[in-house]
Short mmCIF file of C-alpha atoms in Angstrom, two decimals:
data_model
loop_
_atom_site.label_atom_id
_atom_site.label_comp_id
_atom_site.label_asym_id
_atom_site.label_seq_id
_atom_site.Cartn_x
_atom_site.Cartn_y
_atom_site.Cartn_z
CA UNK T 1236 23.51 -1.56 25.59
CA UNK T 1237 23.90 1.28 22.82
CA UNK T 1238 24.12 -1.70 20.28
CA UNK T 1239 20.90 -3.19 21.88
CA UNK T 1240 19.30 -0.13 21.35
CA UNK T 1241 20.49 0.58 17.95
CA UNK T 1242 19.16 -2.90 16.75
CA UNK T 1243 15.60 -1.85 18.57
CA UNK T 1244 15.39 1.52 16.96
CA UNK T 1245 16.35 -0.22 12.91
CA UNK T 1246 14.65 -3.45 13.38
CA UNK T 1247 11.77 -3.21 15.70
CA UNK T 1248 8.89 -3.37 13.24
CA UNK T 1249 10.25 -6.79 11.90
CA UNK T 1250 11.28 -8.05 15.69
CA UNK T 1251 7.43 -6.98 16.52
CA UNK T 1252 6.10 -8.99 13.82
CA UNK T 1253 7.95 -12.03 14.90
CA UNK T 1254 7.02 -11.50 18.52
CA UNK T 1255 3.55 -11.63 17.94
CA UNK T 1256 3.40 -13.91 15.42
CA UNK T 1257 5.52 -16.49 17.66
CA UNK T 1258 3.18 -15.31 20.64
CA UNK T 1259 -0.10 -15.96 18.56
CA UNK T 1260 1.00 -19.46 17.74
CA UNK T 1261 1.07 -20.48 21.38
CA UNK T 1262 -2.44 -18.85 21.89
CA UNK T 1263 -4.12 -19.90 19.35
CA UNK T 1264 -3.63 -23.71 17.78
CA UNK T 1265 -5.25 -22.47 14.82
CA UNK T 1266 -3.02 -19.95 14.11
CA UNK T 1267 -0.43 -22.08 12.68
CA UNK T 1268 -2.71 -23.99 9.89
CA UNK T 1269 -2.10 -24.07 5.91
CA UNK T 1270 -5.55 -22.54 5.89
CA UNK T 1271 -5.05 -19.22 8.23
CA UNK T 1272 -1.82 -18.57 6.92
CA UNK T 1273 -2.96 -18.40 3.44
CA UNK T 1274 -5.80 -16.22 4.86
CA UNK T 1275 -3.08 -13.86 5.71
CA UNK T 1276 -0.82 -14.57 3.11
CA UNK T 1277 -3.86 -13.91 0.93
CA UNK T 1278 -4.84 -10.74 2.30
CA UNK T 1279 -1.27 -8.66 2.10
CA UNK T 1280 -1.23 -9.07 -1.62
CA UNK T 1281 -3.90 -6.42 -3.12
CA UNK T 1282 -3.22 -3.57 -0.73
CA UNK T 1283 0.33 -4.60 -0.42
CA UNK T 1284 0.94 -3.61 -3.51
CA UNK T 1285 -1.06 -0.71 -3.43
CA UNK T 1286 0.94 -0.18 -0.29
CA UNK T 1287 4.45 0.00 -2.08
CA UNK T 1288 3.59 2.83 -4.53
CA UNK T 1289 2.05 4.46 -1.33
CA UNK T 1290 5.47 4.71 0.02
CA UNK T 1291 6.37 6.89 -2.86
CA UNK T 1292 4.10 9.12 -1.98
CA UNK T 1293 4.83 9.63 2.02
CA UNK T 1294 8.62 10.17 0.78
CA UNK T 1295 8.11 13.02 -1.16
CA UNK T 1296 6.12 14.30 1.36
CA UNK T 1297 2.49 14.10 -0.02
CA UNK T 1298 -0.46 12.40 0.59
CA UNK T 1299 -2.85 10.53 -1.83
CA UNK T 1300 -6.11 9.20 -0.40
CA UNK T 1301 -7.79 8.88 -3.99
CA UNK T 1302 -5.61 5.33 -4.54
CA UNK T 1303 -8.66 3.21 -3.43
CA UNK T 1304 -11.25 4.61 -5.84
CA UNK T 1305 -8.07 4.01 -8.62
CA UNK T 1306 -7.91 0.40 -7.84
CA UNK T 1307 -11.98 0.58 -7.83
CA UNK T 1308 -11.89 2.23 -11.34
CA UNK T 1309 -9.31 -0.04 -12.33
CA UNK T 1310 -10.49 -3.01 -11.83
CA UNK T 1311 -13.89 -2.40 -12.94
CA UNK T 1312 -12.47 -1.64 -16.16
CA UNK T 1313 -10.22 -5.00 -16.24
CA UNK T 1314 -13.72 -7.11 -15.22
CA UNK T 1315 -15.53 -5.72 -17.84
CA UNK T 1316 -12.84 -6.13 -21.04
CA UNK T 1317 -12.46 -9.93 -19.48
CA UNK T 1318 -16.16 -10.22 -19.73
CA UNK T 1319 -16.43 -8.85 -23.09
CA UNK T 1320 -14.21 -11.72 -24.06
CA UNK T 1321 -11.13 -9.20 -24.83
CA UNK T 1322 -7.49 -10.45 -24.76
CA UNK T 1323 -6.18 -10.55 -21.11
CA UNK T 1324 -2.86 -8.86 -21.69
CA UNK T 1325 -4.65 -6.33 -23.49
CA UNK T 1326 -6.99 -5.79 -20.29
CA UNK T 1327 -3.91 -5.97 -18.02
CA UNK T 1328 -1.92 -3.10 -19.94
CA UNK T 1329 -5.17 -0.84 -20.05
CA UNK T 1330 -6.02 -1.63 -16.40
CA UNK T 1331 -2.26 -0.37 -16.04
CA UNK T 1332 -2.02 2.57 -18.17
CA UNK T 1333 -5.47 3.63 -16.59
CA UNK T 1334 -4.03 3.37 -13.10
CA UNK T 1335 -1.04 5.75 -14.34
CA UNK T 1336 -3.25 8.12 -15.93
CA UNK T 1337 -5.33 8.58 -13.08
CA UNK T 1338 -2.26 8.91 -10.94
CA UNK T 1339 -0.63 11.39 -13.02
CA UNK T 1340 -3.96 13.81 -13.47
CA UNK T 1341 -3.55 14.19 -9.54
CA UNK T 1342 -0.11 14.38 -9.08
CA UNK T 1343 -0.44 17.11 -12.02
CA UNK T 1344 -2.60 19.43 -10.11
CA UNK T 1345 -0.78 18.57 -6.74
CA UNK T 1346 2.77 19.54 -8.31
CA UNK T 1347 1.84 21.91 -10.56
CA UNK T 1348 -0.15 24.02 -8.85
CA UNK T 1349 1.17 23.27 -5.40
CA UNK T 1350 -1.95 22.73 -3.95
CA UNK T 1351 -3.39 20.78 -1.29
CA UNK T 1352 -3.12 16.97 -1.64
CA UNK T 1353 -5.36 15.97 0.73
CA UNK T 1354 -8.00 18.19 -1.45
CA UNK T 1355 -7.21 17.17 -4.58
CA UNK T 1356 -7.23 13.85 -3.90
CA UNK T 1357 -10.11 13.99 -1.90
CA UNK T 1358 -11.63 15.44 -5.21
CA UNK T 1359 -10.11 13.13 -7.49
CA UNK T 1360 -11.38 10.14 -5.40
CA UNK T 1361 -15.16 11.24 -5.65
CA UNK T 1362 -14.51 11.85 -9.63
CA UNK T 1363 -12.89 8.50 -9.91
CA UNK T 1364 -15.30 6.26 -7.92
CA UNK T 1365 -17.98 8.39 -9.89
CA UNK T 1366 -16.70 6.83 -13.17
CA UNK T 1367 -16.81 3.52 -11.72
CA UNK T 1368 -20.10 3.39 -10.74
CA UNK T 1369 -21.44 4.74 -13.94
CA UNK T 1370 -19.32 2.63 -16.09
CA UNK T 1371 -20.66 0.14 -14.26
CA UNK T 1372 -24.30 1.34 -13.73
CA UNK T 1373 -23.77 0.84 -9.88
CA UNK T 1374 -23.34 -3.16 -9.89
CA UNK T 1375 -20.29 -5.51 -9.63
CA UNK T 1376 -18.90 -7.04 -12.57
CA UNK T 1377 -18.10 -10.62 -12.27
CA UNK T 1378 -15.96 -12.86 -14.22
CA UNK T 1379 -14.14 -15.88 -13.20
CA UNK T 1380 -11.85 -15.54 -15.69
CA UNK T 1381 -9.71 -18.94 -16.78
CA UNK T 1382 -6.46 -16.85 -16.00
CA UNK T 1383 -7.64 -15.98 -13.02
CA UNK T 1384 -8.78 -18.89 -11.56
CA UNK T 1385 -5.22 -20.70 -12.46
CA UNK T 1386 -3.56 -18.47 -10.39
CA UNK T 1387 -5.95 -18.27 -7.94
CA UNK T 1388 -4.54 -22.14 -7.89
CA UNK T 1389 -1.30 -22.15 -7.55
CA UNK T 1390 0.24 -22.22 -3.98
CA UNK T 1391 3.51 -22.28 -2.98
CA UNK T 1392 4.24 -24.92 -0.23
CA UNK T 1393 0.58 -25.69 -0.12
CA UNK T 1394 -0.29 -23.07 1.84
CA UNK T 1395 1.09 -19.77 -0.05
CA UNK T 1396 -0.57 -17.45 -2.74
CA UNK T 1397 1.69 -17.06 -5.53
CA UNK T 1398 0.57 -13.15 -6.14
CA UNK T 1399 2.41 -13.03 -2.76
CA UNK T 1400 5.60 -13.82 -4.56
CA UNK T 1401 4.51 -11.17 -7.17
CA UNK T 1402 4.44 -8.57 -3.93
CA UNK T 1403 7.80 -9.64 -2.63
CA UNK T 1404 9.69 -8.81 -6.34
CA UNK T 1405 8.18 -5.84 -6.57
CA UNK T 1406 9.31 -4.91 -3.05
CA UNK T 1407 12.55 -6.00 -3.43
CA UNK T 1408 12.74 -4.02 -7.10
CA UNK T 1409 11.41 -0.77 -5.22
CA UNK T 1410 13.80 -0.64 -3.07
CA UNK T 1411 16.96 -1.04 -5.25
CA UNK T 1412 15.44 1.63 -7.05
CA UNK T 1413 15.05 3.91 -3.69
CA UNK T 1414 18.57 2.69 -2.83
CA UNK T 1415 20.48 2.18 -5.50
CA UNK T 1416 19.18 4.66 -8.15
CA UNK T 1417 19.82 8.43 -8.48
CA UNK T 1418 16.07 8.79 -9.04
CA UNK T 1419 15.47 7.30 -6.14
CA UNK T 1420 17.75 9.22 -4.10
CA UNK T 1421 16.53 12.34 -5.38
CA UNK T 1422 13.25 11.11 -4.36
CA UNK T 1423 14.69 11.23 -0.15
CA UNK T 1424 15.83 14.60 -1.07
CA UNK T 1425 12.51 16.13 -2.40
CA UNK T 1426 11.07 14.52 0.67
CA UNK T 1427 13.12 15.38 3.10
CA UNK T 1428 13.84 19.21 2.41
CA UNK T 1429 11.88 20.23 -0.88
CA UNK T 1430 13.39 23.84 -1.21
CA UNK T 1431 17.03 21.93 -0.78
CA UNK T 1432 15.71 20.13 -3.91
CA UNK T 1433 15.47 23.04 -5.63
CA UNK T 1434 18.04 25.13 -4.75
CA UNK T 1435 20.68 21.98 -5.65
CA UNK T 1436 18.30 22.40 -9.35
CA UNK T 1437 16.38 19.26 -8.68
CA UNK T 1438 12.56 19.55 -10.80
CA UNK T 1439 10.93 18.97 -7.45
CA UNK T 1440 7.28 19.09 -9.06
CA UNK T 1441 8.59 16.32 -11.45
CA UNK T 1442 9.62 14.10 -8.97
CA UNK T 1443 6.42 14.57 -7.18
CA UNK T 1444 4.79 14.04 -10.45
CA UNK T 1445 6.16 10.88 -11.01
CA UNK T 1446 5.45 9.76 -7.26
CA UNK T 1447 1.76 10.07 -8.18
CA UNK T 1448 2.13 8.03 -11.33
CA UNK T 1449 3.66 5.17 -9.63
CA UNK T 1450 1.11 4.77 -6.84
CA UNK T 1451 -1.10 4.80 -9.75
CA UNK T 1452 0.77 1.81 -11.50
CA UNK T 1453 0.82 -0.20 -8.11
CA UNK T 1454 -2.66 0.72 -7.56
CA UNK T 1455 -3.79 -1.17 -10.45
CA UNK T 1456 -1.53 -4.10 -10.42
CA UNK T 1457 -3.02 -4.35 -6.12
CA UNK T 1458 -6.63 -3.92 -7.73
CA UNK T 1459 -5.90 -6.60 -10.65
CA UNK T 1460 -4.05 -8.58 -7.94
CA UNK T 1461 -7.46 -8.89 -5.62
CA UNK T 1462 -9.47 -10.18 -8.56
CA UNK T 1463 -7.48 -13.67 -8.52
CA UNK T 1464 -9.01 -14.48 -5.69
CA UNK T 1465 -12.84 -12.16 -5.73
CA UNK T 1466 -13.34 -12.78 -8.98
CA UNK T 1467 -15.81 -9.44 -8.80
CA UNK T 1468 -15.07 -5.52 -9.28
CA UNK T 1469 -17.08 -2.84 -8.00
CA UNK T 1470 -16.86 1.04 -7.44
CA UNK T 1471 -16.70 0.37 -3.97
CA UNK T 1472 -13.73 -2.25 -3.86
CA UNK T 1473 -11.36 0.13 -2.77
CA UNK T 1474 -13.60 1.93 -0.40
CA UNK T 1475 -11.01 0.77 2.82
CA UNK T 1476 -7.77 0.99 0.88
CA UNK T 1477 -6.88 4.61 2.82
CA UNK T 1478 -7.64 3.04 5.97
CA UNK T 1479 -6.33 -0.03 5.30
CA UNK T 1480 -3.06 1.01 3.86
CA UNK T 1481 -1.36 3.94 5.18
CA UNK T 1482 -1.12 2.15 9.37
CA UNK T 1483 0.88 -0.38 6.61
CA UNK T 1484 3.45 2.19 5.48
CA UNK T 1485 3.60 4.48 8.58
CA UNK T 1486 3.76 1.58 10.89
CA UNK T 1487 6.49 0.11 8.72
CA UNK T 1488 8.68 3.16 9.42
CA UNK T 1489 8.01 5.78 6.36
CA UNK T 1490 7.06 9.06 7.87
CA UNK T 1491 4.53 11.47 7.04
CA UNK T 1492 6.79 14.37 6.98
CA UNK T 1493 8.74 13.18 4.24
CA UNK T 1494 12.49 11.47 3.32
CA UNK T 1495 12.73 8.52 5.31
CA UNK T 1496 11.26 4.59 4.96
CA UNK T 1497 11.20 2.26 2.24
CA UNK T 1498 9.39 -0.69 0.76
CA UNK T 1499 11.21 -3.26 2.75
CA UNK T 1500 10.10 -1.32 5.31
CA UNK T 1501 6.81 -1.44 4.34
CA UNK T 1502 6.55 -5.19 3.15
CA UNK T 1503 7.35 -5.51 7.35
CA UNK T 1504 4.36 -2.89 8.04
CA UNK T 1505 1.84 -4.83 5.95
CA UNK T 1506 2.98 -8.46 6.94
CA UNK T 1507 2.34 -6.74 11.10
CA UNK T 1508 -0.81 -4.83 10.53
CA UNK T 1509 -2.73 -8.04 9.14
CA UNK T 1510 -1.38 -10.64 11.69
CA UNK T 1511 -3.01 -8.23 13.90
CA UNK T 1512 -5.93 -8.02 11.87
CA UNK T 1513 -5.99 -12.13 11.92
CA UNK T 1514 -5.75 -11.74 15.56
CA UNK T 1515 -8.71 -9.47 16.23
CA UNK T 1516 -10.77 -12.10 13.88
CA UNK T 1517 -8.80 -15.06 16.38
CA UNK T 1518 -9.99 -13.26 19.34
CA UNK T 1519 -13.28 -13.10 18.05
CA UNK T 1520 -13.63 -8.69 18.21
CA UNK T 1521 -16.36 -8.02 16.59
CA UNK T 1522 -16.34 -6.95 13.25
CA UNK T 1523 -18.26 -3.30 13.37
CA UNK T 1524 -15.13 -2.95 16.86
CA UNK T 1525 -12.52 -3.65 13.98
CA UNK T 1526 -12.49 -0.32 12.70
CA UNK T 1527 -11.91 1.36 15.66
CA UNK T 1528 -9.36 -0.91 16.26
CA UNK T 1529 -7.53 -0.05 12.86
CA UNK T 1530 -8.57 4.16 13.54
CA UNK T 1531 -6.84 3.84 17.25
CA UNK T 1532 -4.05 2.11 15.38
CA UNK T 1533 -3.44 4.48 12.91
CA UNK T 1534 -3.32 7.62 15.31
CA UNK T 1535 -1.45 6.26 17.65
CA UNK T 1536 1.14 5.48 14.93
CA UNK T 1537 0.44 9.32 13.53
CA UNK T 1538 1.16 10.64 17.26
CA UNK T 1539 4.34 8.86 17.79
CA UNK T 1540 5.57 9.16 14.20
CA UNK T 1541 5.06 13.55 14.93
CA UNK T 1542 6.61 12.72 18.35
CA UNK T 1543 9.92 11.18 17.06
CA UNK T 1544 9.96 13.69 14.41
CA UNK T 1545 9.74 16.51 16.54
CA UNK T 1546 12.20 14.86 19.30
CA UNK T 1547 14.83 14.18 15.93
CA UNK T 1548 14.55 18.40 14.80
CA UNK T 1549 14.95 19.31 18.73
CA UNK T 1550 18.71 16.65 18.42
#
């Protein structure tokens, strides 16, 4: 029974997600198809991505809610050097440096000054959509890009977007780096008891620093990610990325207090929050109900996530 339980408690995000996609292929015969599973398989990629360098930020115990208006920014930026005819690598380095300045100009303010992340990047998502819009002069930039439209073509098994294969590496990379790296453990230990950090001499504000700057980097590869298959940047693009993308990570086992998940972890929490997703769209919910849906999610994910916490610090 105690083993049981002990494979619940490790692996019941991925035994979840097998569970209901094995029950949503008995109730719905369309479920199964090439075509909605490369829906799906479609969808995890952008704010997949975007979800991985999230998890950097929930384990040193911050929070970043300006990532979507990066990826906006970001992309905008890689649409319009593509349009202008520029060299693609070139716009794919800018579009990532950009998305690692941006990150580290909040993470500066957050770590330096110790002071509120959900203000500052509050702030810092206004300031960056701003730019976006006026870069843009308020309308999407379209370009269906040769590049883009190649990879937009190639599927894996008929049925499978190869940027999904680009998600998987860098999951798989992350988490050797959380695991396996001294960085990475330091990273757990910030998280999980910051003034531990710096009494063993750990830079804390460094390693918070650098959280920032890679949920920049993944922000922009997520946002350059999404144009192989919109084709079409706008300062809103990342409007739902927040909302969309933290359930992902807390649902995938990272907590909000700090020290604890990884991007395995959270591969399993985005591959579960848009089979649900599909499902609402299967069940025909409508779509201004879906929302709610995702809101009622994400607190009751908060509330239990505070519940375990608090029922861990009380063992």
């Amino acid at each position: 029974m105690t083993l049981v339980k002990k494979v619940f408690s490790n692996y019941r995000i991925p035994l979840l997600t097998i569970a209901i996609f094995l029950v949503m292929s008995l109730l719905k015969e369309n479920f199964l198809t090439k075509a909605n599973i490369f829906a799906i398989a479609d969808a995890i990629s952008g704010f997949g991505i975007a979800a991985i360098g999230f998890t950097f930020i929930l384990l040193v115990g911050q929070l970043d809610i300006s990532f979507g208006s990066v990826m906006s920014l970001t992309a905008c930026v890689f649409m319009m050097m593509l349009k202008a005819e520029m060299n693609f690598a070139l716009a794919v380095v800018t579009a990532i440096v950009l998305g690692g300045i941006c990150g580290a100009l909040t993470g500066f303010f957050i770590a330096t000054f110790r002071l509120s992340p959900f203000i500052v990047s509050m702030t810092m998502q206004l300031a960056y959509k701003g730019i976006a819009l006026t870069i843009t002069d308020a309308r999407p930039v379209s370009m269906a890009h040769p590049v883009l439209l190649a990879i937009n073509n190639v599927k894996l098994f008929g049925a499978v977007p190869v940027v999904v294969v680009l998600l998987v590496v860098l999951a798989l990379i992350t988490e050797f780096i959380l695991r396996r790296t001294q960085y990475g453990r330091n990273l757990y230990l910030v998280g999980g008891n910051i003034n531990a950090a710096d009494n063993l001499g750990l830079k804390s504000r460094n390693y918070i620093l650098s959280a920032y700057v890679v949920q920049g980097l993944f922000a922009a590869v997520g946002a350059m990610v999404m144009m192989t298959r919109q084709f079409s940047a706008s300062g809103n693009l990342g409007l739902n990325g927040p909302l969309n993308v933290i359930p992902m990570v807390i649902v995938g086992g990272t907590s909000m207090a700090g020290g604890k998940g990884g991007a395995i972890k959270t591969l399993w929490g985005v591959l579960l929050m848009n089979i649900i997703y599909n499902a609402m769209t299967m069940f025909s919910i409508p779509a201004p109900l879906q929302p709610f849906v995702k809101g009622l999610i994400l607190l009751i994910v908060i509330v239990s996530d505070k519940y375990m916490e608090n029922r861990h610090n009380k063992v």
